[in-house]
């Protein structure tokens, strides 16, 4: 056992057992840094993205405390409150607690909108150890006195940047005002813009700070490329990509990102008509519709999912081999979240962005955030060299021009199977990015 293995962390035996069963031997950088701090009872401000293993970094110490100090919980109360921006992410976090806490006696429930509230109200009646909730429905149930936050010991804010983007700032502040002051608070965000740090300061007490450099995570790990094309060429290029994916031996599933709900619907419909079984998920679909679509996607019955950013949060499907940004995101951080939908749990992944003339500015912003050029892929008949040139010319801040990748598929041989390989988890990930391959 080396000091950088899970076995060296003072986590309770039932948790160690689960980690062995999951084949997690090496903590990810955020886990390595955050778990000891949280076990000491300190507050935490963590800058870490989806795909870094951040969920286990808070779920394991919380489950440890629940196991070591079991407690009778009052009706309608919870010991742990995790706030997540979307129902998908809430579901994902809930699932992680179930997985990691498989050998621990604890009660948990989920609260989110878009579904009937009665089962949620009943689940809270006897109190729970872990409540994972989205802000809006949580406030509804607090106002109806179905949930009482006065017993919260652990408070986790997950994906705070996204929560603020979605307009939840007021709800979050309201929820915080209802928490007891004697609590441990954990704050996770993919970015630490000044407004986010300001909010953190009102919530955390003398927090330890952990920063996982985004440049060392998703953008470097995943093979991502940009195609310079005009709008009309996006459809035939997407179909070419999907045909390639249908022939893949593994990672057959594809997520296609659309900027608008209407665009997602339209694209899914026309893909179906062209012989690519596809479904759309976005904020206008009911929870039941989204769950059904996700289930069919996971099973490979509809191997193409057209999604908007919000709907795709927390979608953790292992077999996604391709992400296509049919529209580039207008928020650069969303790019990292999107491409992080592929290459999950150590699998191979590729992300291709289709960039038209009016999206060059978005691409420039993305490259600033990920601190690297997105390598271009021009080995297709719709490539527009003039657009690629314009991109180079409008790029500011120096940096080398993206190199042409020439071939269609680059190695991807830097991934192991069965869970992520965090054996290099000293805080920096030394894998070489696609730009250097
Ligand atoms: P997260 O960033 O929490 O969404 O986690 C990303 C993925 O990594 C999830 O599929 C986890 O199951 C997986 N994972 C988390 N921690 C580890 C670890 N230490 N070793 C291997 N896989 C992990």
CSV table of C-alpha atoms and ligand atoms in Angstrom, one decimal:
chain,number,residue,atom,x,y,z
A,1,UNK,CA,0.0,0.0,0.0
A,2,UNK,CA,1.4,3.4,-0.9
A,3,UNK,CA,0.3,6.6,0.9
A,4,UNK,CA,-1.6,7.6,-2.2
A,5,UNK,CA,-4.0,4.7,-2.1
A,6,UNK,CA,-7.6,4.6,-0.7
A,7,UNK,CA,-6.5,1.9,1.7
A,8,UNK,CA,-4.2,4.5,3.4
A,9,UNK,CA,-7.1,6.9,4.0
A,10,UNK,CA,-8.9,6.6,7.4
A,11,UNK,CA,-12.2,5.6,5.9
A,12,UNK,CA,-14.5,3.1,7.7
A,13,UNK,CA,-14.1,-0.5,6.7
A,14,UNK,CA,-17.5,-0.8,4.9
A,15,UNK,CA,-16.4,2.0,2.6
A,16,UNK,CA,-13.0,0.5,2.0
A,17,UNK,CA,-14.8,-2.7,1.1
A,18,UNK,CA,-17.0,-1.0,-1.5
A,19,UNK,CA,-14.0,0.8,-3.0
A,20,UNK,CA,-12.3,-2.5,-3.4
A,21,UNK,CA,-15.4,-4.0,-5.0
A,22,UNK,CA,-15.6,-1.0,-7.4
A,23,UNK,CA,-11.9,-1.5,-8.2
A,24,UNK,CA,-11.1,2.0,-7.1
A,25,UNK,CA,-7.5,1.8,-5.7
A,26,UNK,CA,-6.2,5.2,-6.3
A,27,UNK,CA,-8.0,8.4,-5.2
A,28,UNK,CA,-8.4,11.1,-7.9
A,29,UNK,CA,-6.6,14.4,-7.2
A,30,UNK,CA,-9.7,16.0,-5.7
A,31,UNK,CA,-10.4,13.0,-3.6
A,32,UNK,CA,-6.8,12.8,-2.4
A,33,UNK,CA,-6.9,16.4,-1.3
A,34,UNK,CA,-10.4,16.8,-0.1
A,35,UNK,CA,-11.1,13.6,1.8
A,36,UNK,CA,-8.6,14.2,4.7
A,37,UNK,CA,-9.7,17.8,5.0
A,38,UNK,CA,-13.4,16.7,5.2
A,39,UNK,CA,-12.6,13.9,7.7
A,40,UNK,CA,-11.1,16.6,10.0
A,41,UNK,CA,-14.5,18.4,9.9
A,42,UNK,CA,-13.3,21.5,8.0
A,43,UNK,CA,-15.2,23.5,5.4
A,44,UNK,CA,-14.1,23.1,1.8
A,45,UNK,CA,-14.1,25.3,-1.2
A,46,UNK,CA,-13.3,23.1,-4.2
A,47,UNK,CA,-12.8,24.1,-7.8
A,48,UNK,CA,-13.3,20.8,-9.6
A,49,UNK,CA,-15.3,19.7,-12.6
A,50,UNK,CA,-17.5,16.8,-13.4
A,51,UNK,CA,-15.4,13.8,-14.3
A,52,UNK,CA,-12.8,14.5,-11.6
A,53,UNK,CA,-14.3,12.1,-9.1
A,54,UNK,CA,-15.7,15.0,-7.0
A,55,UNK,CA,-18.9,13.2,-6.0
A,56,UNK,CA,-16.9,10.5,-4.1
A,57,UNK,CA,-14.7,13.2,-2.6
A,58,UNK,CA,-17.7,14.4,-0.6
A,59,UNK,CA,-19.9,11.3,-0.4
A,60,UNK,CA,-17.2,9.1,1.2
A,61,UNK,CA,-16.4,11.4,4.2
A,62,UNK,CA,-20.1,12.1,4.8
A,63,UNK,CA,-20.9,8.4,4.7
A,64,UNK,CA,-17.9,7.8,7.0
A,65,UNK,CA,-19.4,10.3,9.6
A,66,UNK,CA,-22.9,8.8,9.3
A,67,UNK,CA,-21.4,5.3,9.9
A,68,UNK,CA,-19.2,6.3,12.8
A,69,UNK,CA,-21.8,8.5,14.5
A,70,UNK,CA,-25.3,7.0,13.8
A,71,UNK,CA,-28.1,9.2,15.0
A,72,UNK,CA,-31.8,9.2,15.4
A,73,UNK,CA,-33.2,11.8,13.0
A,74,UNK,CA,-36.2,13.9,13.7
A,75,UNK,CA,-39.2,13.8,11.5
A,76,UNK,CA,-38.8,15.9,8.3
A,77,UNK,CA,-35.2,16.5,9.1
A,78,UNK,CA,-32.0,15.6,7.3
A,79,UNK,CA,-28.4,15.3,8.5
A,80,UNK,CA,-26.9,15.9,5.1
A,81,UNK,CA,-28.3,18.3,2.4
A,82,UNK,CA,-26.7,18.2,-1.0
A,83,UNK,CA,-28.0,20.9,-3.4
A,84,UNK,CA,-27.6,20.2,-7.1
A,85,UNK,CA,-28.7,22.4,-10.0
A,86,UNK,CA,-30.7,19.8,-12.0
A,87,UNK,CA,-32.7,16.7,-11.3
A,88,UNK,CA,-30.4,14.7,-13.5
A,89,UNK,CA,-27.4,15.7,-11.4
A,90,UNK,CA,-29.4,15.2,-8.2
A,91,UNK,CA,-30.2,11.7,-9.4
A,92,UNK,CA,-26.6,11.0,-10.2
A,93,UNK,CA,-25.4,12.2,-6.8
A,94,UNK,CA,-28.1,10.1,-5.1
A,95,UNK,CA,-27.0,7.1,-7.0
A,96,UNK,CA,-23.4,7.6,-6.0
A,97,UNK,CA,-24.4,7.7,-2.3
A,98,UNK,CA,-26.3,4.5,-2.8
A,99,UNK,CA,-23.2,2.9,-4.5
A,100,UNK,CA,-20.6,4.1,-2.0
A,101,UNK,CA,-22.9,3.5,1.0
A,102,UNK,CA,-23.9,0.0,-0.1
A,103,UNK,CA,-22.5,-1.5,3.2
A,104,UNK,CA,-23.7,1.3,5.5
A,105,UNK,CA,-27.1,1.7,7.2
A,106,UNK,CA,-28.4,5.1,6.2
A,107,UNK,CA,-31.6,6.6,4.7
A,108,UNK,CA,-31.6,8.9,1.8
A,109,UNK,CA,-34.0,10.5,-0.6
A,110,UNK,CA,-34.2,12.9,-3.5
A,111,UNK,CA,-36.3,16.0,-3.9
A,112,UNK,CA,-36.7,17.6,-7.4
A,113,UNK,CA,-39.3,19.2,-9.5
A,114,UNK,CA,-41.2,17.9,-12.5
A,115,UNK,CA,-42.7,15.0,-10.7
A,116,UNK,CA,-45.5,14.7,-8.1
A,117,UNK,CA,-44.4,15.8,-4.6
A,118,UNK,CA,-46.3,13.3,-2.5
A,119,UNK,CA,-43.7,10.5,-2.5
A,120,UNK,CA,-41.1,13.1,-1.6
A,121,UNK,CA,-43.2,14.4,1.3
A,122,UNK,CA,-43.7,10.8,2.6
A,123,UNK,CA,-40.0,9.9,2.3
A,124,UNK,CA,-39.1,12.9,4.5
A,125,UNK,CA,-41.7,12.1,7.2
A,126,UNK,CA,-39.3,9.9,9.1
A,127,UNK,CA,-36.2,12.0,8.5
A,128,UNK,CA,-33.2,11.0,6.4
A,129,UNK,CA,-29.5,10.9,6.7
A,130,UNK,CA,-28.9,12.2,3.2
A,131,UNK,CA,-31.2,14.5,1.2
A,132,UNK,CA,-30.2,15.4,-2.4
A,133,UNK,CA,-32.3,18.2,-3.7
A,134,UNK,CA,-32.7,20.9,-6.4
A,135,UNK,CA,-33.4,24.3,-4.9
A,136,UNK,CA,-36.8,25.2,-6.3
A,137,UNK,CA,-38.8,22.1,-5.1
A,138,UNK,CA,-36.8,22.1,-1.9
A,139,UNK,CA,-38.1,25.6,-1.1
A,140,UNK,CA,-41.6,24.5,-2.0
A,141,UNK,CA,-41.5,21.7,0.5
A,142,UNK,CA,-39.9,23.8,3.2
A,143,UNK,CA,-42.7,26.3,2.8
A,144,UNK,CA,-45.3,23.5,3.2
A,145,UNK,CA,-43.4,22.4,6.3
A,146,UNK,CA,-42.6,19.0,4.7
A,147,UNK,CA,-38.9,19.5,5.1
A,148,UNK,CA,-37.0,21.0,8.1
A,149,UNK,CA,-33.4,22.0,7.7
A,150,UNK,CA,-32.7,22.7,11.4
A,151,UNK,CA,-30.8,19.5,11.8
A,152,UNK,CA,-28.4,19.7,8.9
A,153,UNK,CA,-24.8,18.8,9.8
A,154,UNK,CA,-23.3,18.5,6.4
A,155,UNK,CA,-24.2,20.9,3.6
A,156,UNK,CA,-22.9,20.4,0.1
A,157,UNK,CA,-23.4,22.8,-2.8
A,158,UNK,CA,-22.6,20.9,-6.0
A,159,UNK,CA,-21.9,22.6,-9.3
A,160,UNK,CA,-22.4,26.1,-7.9
A,161,UNK,CA,-21.4,27.9,-11.1
A,162,UNK,CA,-24.2,26.1,-12.9
A,163,UNK,CA,-26.6,26.8,-10.1
A,164,UNK,CA,-25.9,30.5,-10.4
A,165,UNK,CA,-26.1,30.4,-14.2
A,166,UNK,CA,-29.6,28.9,-13.8
A,167,UNK,CA,-30.7,31.8,-11.6
A,168,UNK,CA,-30.8,29.9,-8.3
A,169,UNK,CA,-28.7,32.5,-6.4
A,170,UNK,CA,-31.7,33.7,-4.4
A,171,UNK,CA,-33.0,30.3,-3.6
A,172,UNK,CA,-29.6,29.2,-2.5
A,173,UNK,CA,-29.2,32.1,-0.1
A,174,UNK,CA,-32.7,31.5,1.3
A,175,UNK,CA,-31.8,27.8,1.9
A,176,UNK,CA,-28.5,28.8,3.6
A,177,UNK,CA,-30.4,31.2,5.9
A,178,UNK,CA,-32.4,28.2,7.2
A,179,UNK,CA,-29.4,26.1,8.1
A,180,UNK,CA,-28.0,25.8,11.6
A,181,UNK,CA,-24.7,27.7,12.0
A,182,UNK,CA,-23.0,24.7,13.5
A,183,UNK,CA,-22.5,22.7,10.3
A,184,UNK,CA,-19.8,21.6,7.9
A,185,UNK,CA,-20.2,23.1,4.5
A,186,UNK,CA,-18.7,22.0,1.2
A,187,UNK,CA,-18.7,24.1,-1.9
A,188,UNK,CA,-18.0,22.7,-5.4
A,189,UNK,CA,-17.7,24.7,-8.6
A,190,UNK,CA,-16.1,24.2,-12.0
A,191,UNK,CA,-15.0,27.8,-12.0
A,192,UNK,CA,-14.3,30.3,-9.2
A,193,UNK,CA,-15.4,33.6,-10.7
A,194,UNK,CA,-15.5,36.5,-8.2
A,195,UNK,CA,-19.3,36.2,-7.8
A,196,UNK,CA,-18.9,32.6,-6.8
A,197,UNK,CA,-16.1,33.3,-4.4
A,198,UNK,CA,-18.3,36.0,-2.8
A,199,UNK,CA,-21.1,33.6,-2.3
A,200,UNK,CA,-18.8,31.0,-0.9
A,201,UNK,CA,-17.5,33.5,1.7
A,202,UNK,CA,-21.1,34.0,3.0
A,203,UNK,CA,-21.5,30.2,3.4
A,204,UNK,CA,-18.1,28.7,4.5
A,205,UNK,CA,-16.1,29.2,7.6
A,206,UNK,CA,-12.4,29.3,7.3
A,207,UNK,CA,-12.5,26.8,4.3
A,208,UNK,CA,-9.6,24.8,3.0
A,209,UNK,CA,-9.2,25.4,-0.7
A,210,UNK,CA,-8.7,22.7,-3.3
A,211,UNK,CA,-8.2,23.5,-7.0
A,212,UNK,CA,-8.1,20.9,-9.7
A,213,UNK,CA,-6.7,22.7,-12.7
A,214,UNK,CA,-9.3,22.2,-15.5
A,215,UNK,CA,-6.5,22.1,-18.0
A,216,UNK,CA,-5.4,18.8,-16.4
A,217,UNK,CA,-8.7,17.1,-16.5
A,218,UNK,CA,-11.4,16.7,-19.1
A,219,UNK,CA,-10.0,18.8,-22.0
A,220,UNK,CA,-6.7,17.0,-21.9
A,221,UNK,CA,-8.0,13.5,-21.4
A,222,UNK,CA,-10.6,13.5,-24.2
A,223,UNK,CA,-9.8,13.5,-27.8
A,224,UNK,CA,-11.6,16.7,-29.0
A,225,UNK,CA,-11.6,18.3,-32.4
A,226,UNK,CA,-13.3,21.1,-34.2
A,227,UNK,CA,-14.6,21.1,-37.8
A,228,UNK,CA,-14.9,24.4,-39.6
A,229,UNK,CA,-18.0,24.2,-41.8
A,230,UNK,CA,-21.0,26.2,-42.9
A,231,UNK,CA,-24.4,25.7,-41.2
A,232,UNK,CA,-25.9,23.7,-44.1
A,233,UNK,CA,-23.0,21.2,-43.9
A,234,UNK,CA,-23.5,20.4,-40.3
A,235,UNK,CA,-26.3,17.8,-41.0
A,236,UNK,CA,-24.4,15.7,-43.6
A,237,UNK,CA,-21.2,15.9,-41.4
A,238,UNK,CA,-23.2,14.8,-38.4
A,239,UNK,CA,-24.6,11.8,-40.3
A,240,UNK,CA,-21.1,10.8,-41.4
A,241,UNK,CA,-19.9,10.9,-37.8
A,242,UNK,CA,-23.0,8.9,-36.7
A,243,UNK,CA,-22.4,6.3,-39.4
A,244,UNK,CA,-18.8,5.8,-38.1
A,245,UNK,CA,-20.2,5.5,-34.6
A,246,UNK,CA,-22.7,2.8,-35.6
A,247,UNK,CA,-19.8,0.7,-36.8
A,248,UNK,CA,-17.8,1.2,-33.6
A,249,UNK,CA,-17.2,-2.0,-31.6
A,250,UNK,CA,-17.7,-0.2,-28.3
A,251,UNK,CA,-18.8,3.3,-27.2
A,252,UNK,CA,-21.6,3.2,-29.7
A,253,UNK,CA,-23.7,5.9,-28.0
A,254,UNK,CA,-23.6,9.5,-29.2
A,255,UNK,CA,-24.8,12.7,-27.5
A,256,UNK,CA,-25.4,15.6,-29.8
A,257,UNK,CA,-25.7,19.0,-28.2
A,258,UNK,CA,-28.1,21.6,-29.5
A,259,UNK,CA,-28.2,25.1,-28.1
A,260,UNK,CA,-32.1,25.3,-28.1
A,261,UNK,CA,-34.9,23.0,-27.1
A,262,UNK,CA,-36.6,23.6,-30.4
A,263,UNK,CA,-33.4,22.8,-32.2
A,264,UNK,CA,-33.0,19.6,-30.2
A,265,UNK,CA,-36.5,18.4,-31.1
A,266,UNK,CA,-36.1,19.2,-34.8
A,267,UNK,CA,-32.7,17.5,-35.0
A,268,UNK,CA,-33.9,14.4,-33.3
A,269,UNK,CA,-36.9,14.1,-35.5
A,270,UNK,CA,-34.9,14.6,-38.7
A,271,UNK,CA,-32.2,12.1,-37.6
A,272,UNK,CA,-34.9,9.5,-37.0
A,273,UNK,CA,-36.2,10.1,-40.6
A,274,UNK,CA,-32.7,9.6,-41.9
A,275,UNK,CA,-32.5,6.2,-40.2
A,276,UNK,CA,-30.6,7.2,-37.0
A,277,UNK,CA,-32.8,6.3,-34.0
A,278,UNK,CA,-32.6,9.5,-31.9
A,279,UNK,CA,-34.4,11.1,-29.0
A,280,UNK,CA,-34.3,14.6,-27.5
A,281,UNK,CA,-34.0,15.6,-23.9
A,282,UNK,CA,-34.4,19.1,-22.7
A,283,UNK,CA,-36.0,21.2,-20.0
A,284,UNK,CA,-39.5,21.2,-21.6
A,285,UNK,CA,-39.8,17.4,-21.3
A,286,UNK,CA,-41.3,15.9,-18.2
A,287,UNK,CA,-39.2,13.9,-15.8
A,288,UNK,CA,-40.8,10.7,-16.9
A,289,UNK,CA,-40.1,11.5,-20.6
A,290,UNK,CA,-36.5,12.3,-19.8
A,291,UNK,CA,-36.0,9.1,-17.7
A,292,UNK,CA,-37.6,7.0,-20.5
A,293,UNK,CA,-35.3,8.6,-23.1
A,294,UNK,CA,-32.2,8.0,-20.9
A,295,UNK,CA,-33.2,4.4,-20.3
A,296,UNK,CA,-33.6,3.7,-24.0
A,297,UNK,CA,-30.3,5.5,-24.7
A,298,UNK,CA,-28.4,3.5,-22.1
A,299,UNK,CA,-29.8,0.3,-23.5
A,300,UNK,CA,-28.7,1.4,-27.0
A,301,UNK,CA,-32.3,1.3,-28.4
A,302,UNK,CA,-31.9,4.9,-29.4
A,303,UNK,CA,-28.2,5.3,-29.7
A,304,UNK,CA,-28.3,9.0,-30.4
A,305,UNK,CA,-29.4,11.5,-27.7
A,306,UNK,CA,-29.9,15.1,-28.7
A,307,UNK,CA,-29.6,17.3,-25.6
A,308,UNK,CA,-29.5,20.8,-24.4
A,309,UNK,CA,-26.8,21.7,-21.8
A,310,UNK,CA,-29.1,21.8,-18.8
A,311,UNK,CA,-30.8,18.5,-19.6
A,312,UNK,CA,-27.4,16.7,-20.1
A,313,UNK,CA,-26.1,17.6,-16.6
A,314,UNK,CA,-25.3,14.6,-14.6
A,315,UNK,CA,-25.8,12.2,-17.5
A,316,UNK,CA,-23.2,9.6,-16.6
A,317,UNK,CA,-23.5,6.9,-19.2
A,318,UNK,CA,-20.4,4.8,-19.7
A,319,UNK,CA,-20.8,3.8,-23.3
A,320,UNK,CA,-20.9,7.3,-24.8
A,321,UNK,CA,-18.1,7.1,-27.4
A,322,UNK,CA,-18.9,10.4,-29.2
A,323,UNK,CA,-20.1,13.8,-28.3
A,324,UNK,CA,-21.0,16.2,-31.1
A,325,UNK,CA,-21.4,19.9,-30.5
A,326,UNK,CA,-23.9,20.5,-33.3
A,327,UNK,CA,-24.0,24.1,-31.9
A,328,UNK,CA,-21.1,25.4,-30.0
A,329,UNK,CA,-22.0,26.4,-26.4
A,330,UNK,CA,-22.2,30.2,-25.8
A,331,UNK,CA,-20.8,29.7,-22.3
A,332,UNK,CA,-17.2,28.4,-22.6
A,333,UNK,CA,-17.5,26.4,-19.3
A,334,UNK,CA,-20.3,24.3,-20.8
A,335,UNK,CA,-17.8,23.0,-23.4
A,336,UNK,CA,-15.9,21.1,-20.7
A,337,UNK,CA,-19.1,19.7,-19.2
A,338,UNK,CA,-20.2,18.6,-22.7
A,339,UNK,CA,-17.1,16.8,-23.7
A,340,UNK,CA,-17.0,15.3,-20.3
A,341,UNK,CA,-20.1,13.3,-21.2
A,342,UNK,CA,-17.8,11.0,-23.2
A,343,UNK,CA,-14.8,9.1,-21.9
A,344,UNK,CA,-16.6,8.4,-18.6
A,345,UNK,CA,-15.1,5.9,-16.2
A,346,UNK,CA,-11.9,5.4,-18.1
A,347,UNK,CA,-13.6,4.6,-21.4
A,348,UNK,CA,-12.4,6.0,-24.8
A,349,UNK,CA,-14.1,9.1,-25.9
A,350,UNK,CA,-14.1,11.6,-28.8
A,351,UNK,CA,-15.8,15.0,-29.0
A,352,UNK,CA,-16.3,16.9,-32.3
A,353,UNK,CA,-17.5,20.5,-32.4
A,354,UNK,CA,-19.1,21.8,-35.6
A,355,UNK,CA,-18.1,25.4,-35.8
A,356,UNK,CA,-19.9,27.7,-38.3
A,357,UNK,CA,-19.0,31.3,-39.2
A,358,UNK,CA,-21.1,32.9,-36.4
A,359,UNK,CA,-19.6,30.6,-33.8
A,360,UNK,CA,-15.9,31.6,-34.2
A,361,UNK,CA,-16.2,33.9,-31.2
A,362,UNK,CA,-17.5,31.0,-29.0
A,363,UNK,CA,-14.6,28.9,-30.1
A,364,UNK,CA,-12.1,31.6,-29.1
A,365,UNK,CA,-13.7,31.8,-25.7
A,366,UNK,CA,-13.6,28.1,-25.2
A,367,UNK,CA,-9.9,27.9,-26.1
A,368,UNK,CA,-9.2,30.7,-23.6
A,369,UNK,CA,-11.0,28.7,-20.8
A,370,UNK,CA,-9.4,25.3,-21.6
A,371,UNK,CA,-6.0,27.0,-22.2
A,372,UNK,CA,-5.4,25.0,-25.3
A,373,UNK,CA,-6.4,25.1,-29.0
A,374,UNK,CA,-9.0,22.6,-30.0
A,375,UNK,CA,-7.3,20.6,-32.6
A,376,UNK,CA,-9.0,20.9,-36.0
A,377,UNK,CA,-10.3,17.9,-38.0
A,378,UNK,CA,-10.4,18.7,-41.7
A,379,UNK,CA,-10.4,15.2,-43.2
A,380,UNK,CA,-14.0,15.5,-44.5
A,381,UNK,CA,-15.5,17.0,-47.6
A,382,UNK,CA,-17.2,20.0,-45.9
A,383,UNK,CA,-14.1,21.6,-44.4
A,384,UNK,CA,-13.9,25.4,-45.0
A,385,UNK,CA,-10.3,26.4,-45.0
A,386,UNK,CA,-11.3,30.1,-45.1
A,387,UNK,CA,-13.1,29.8,-41.8
A,388,UNK,CA,-10.2,28.0,-40.2
A,389,UNK,CA,-8.0,30.8,-41.3
A,390,UNK,CA,-10.4,33.4,-39.9
A,391,UNK,CA,-10.3,31.6,-36.6
A,392,UNK,CA,-6.5,31.8,-36.5
A,393,UNK,CA,-6.6,35.5,-37.4
A,394,UNK,CA,-9.2,36.5,-34.7
A,395,UNK,CA,-7.4,34.5,-32.0
A,396,UNK,CA,-5.8,36.8,-29.6
A,397,UNK,CA,-3.4,36.2,-26.7
A,398,UNK,CA,-0.7,34.4,-28.8
A,399,UNK,CA,-0.4,30.6,-28.6
A,400,UNK,CA,0.4,28.3,-31.5
A,401,UNK,CA,-2.0,27.7,-34.2
A,402,UNK,CA,-4.0,24.4,-33.9
A,403,UNK,CA,-2.3,21.7,-35.9
A,404,UNK,CA,-4.3,19.8,-38.5
A,405,UNK,CA,-4.9,16.2,-37.2
A,406,UNK,CA,-5.0,14.9,-40.8
A,407,UNK,CA,-6.4,11.5,-40.0
A,408,UNK,CA,-9.9,10.7,-38.8
A,409,UNK,CA,-9.2,8.9,-35.6
A,410,UNK,CA,-6.2,9.4,-33.3
A,411,UNK,CA,-5.0,6.6,-31.1
A,412,UNK,CA,-6.8,7.2,-27.8
A,413,UNK,CA,-4.6,4.6,-26.3
A,414,UNK,CA,-4.1,6.5,-23.1
A,415,UNK,CA,-7.0,5.1,-21.3
A,416,UNK,CA,-7.3,2.0,-19.2
A,417,UNK,CA,-10.4,0.0,-18.7
A,418,UNK,CA,-12.6,-0.4,-15.6
A,419,UNK,CA,-12.8,2.9,-13.8
A,420,UNK,CA,-10.6,5.9,-14.1
A,421,UNK,CA,-6.9,5.5,-13.8
A,422,UNK,CA,-5.9,7.9,-11.1
A,423,UNK,CA,-2.6,6.2,-10.3
A,424,UNK,CA,-0.9,9.4,-11.4
A,425,UNK,CA,-2.9,11.4,-8.9
A,426,UNK,CA,-0.4,13.7,-7.4
A,427,UNK,CA,-2.6,16.7,-8.2
A,428,UNK,CA,-1.5,17.0,-11.8
A,429,UNK,CA,-2.5,14.7,-14.6
A,430,UNK,CA,0.5,14.1,-16.8
A,431,UNK,CA,-1.4,12.7,-19.7
A,432,UNK,CA,-0.7,14.4,-23.0
A,433,UNK,CA,-3.5,16.2,-24.6
A,434,UNK,CA,-4.8,15.5,-28.0
A,435,UNK,CA,-3.0,18.6,-29.3
A,436,UNK,CA,0.3,17.0,-28.5
A,437,UNK,CA,-0.4,13.6,-29.9
B,1,LIG,P1,-17.6,12.5,-10.9
B,1,LIG,O1,-16.6,13.5,-11.2
B,1,LIG,O2,-17.9,12.4,-9.5
B,1,LIG,O3,-18.8,12.6,-11.8
B,1,LIG,O4,-16.9,11.0,-11.3
B,1,LIG,C1,-16.5,10.7,-12.5
B,1,LIG,C2,-16.5,9.2,-12.8
B,1,LIG,O5,-15.3,8.6,-12.2
B,1,LIG,C3,-17.6,8.4,-12.2
B,1,LIG,O6,-18.1,7.5,-13.2
B,1,LIG,C4,-17.0,7.6,-11.0
B,1,LIG,O7,-17.7,6.4,-10.9
B,1,LIG,C5,-15.6,7.4,-11.4
B,1,LIG,N1,-14.6,7.5,-10.3
B,1,LIG,C6,-14.7,8.3,-9.2
B,1,LIG,N2,-13.6,8.2,-8.4
B,1,LIG,C7,-12.8,7.2,-9.0
B,1,LIG,C8,-11.6,6.5,-8.6
B,1,LIG,N3,-10.9,6.9,-7.5
B,1,LIG,N4,-11.1,5.5,-9.4
B,1,LIG,C9,-11.8,5.2,-10.5
B,1,LIG,N5,-13.0,5.8,-10.9
B,1,LIG,C10,-13.5,6.7,-10.2
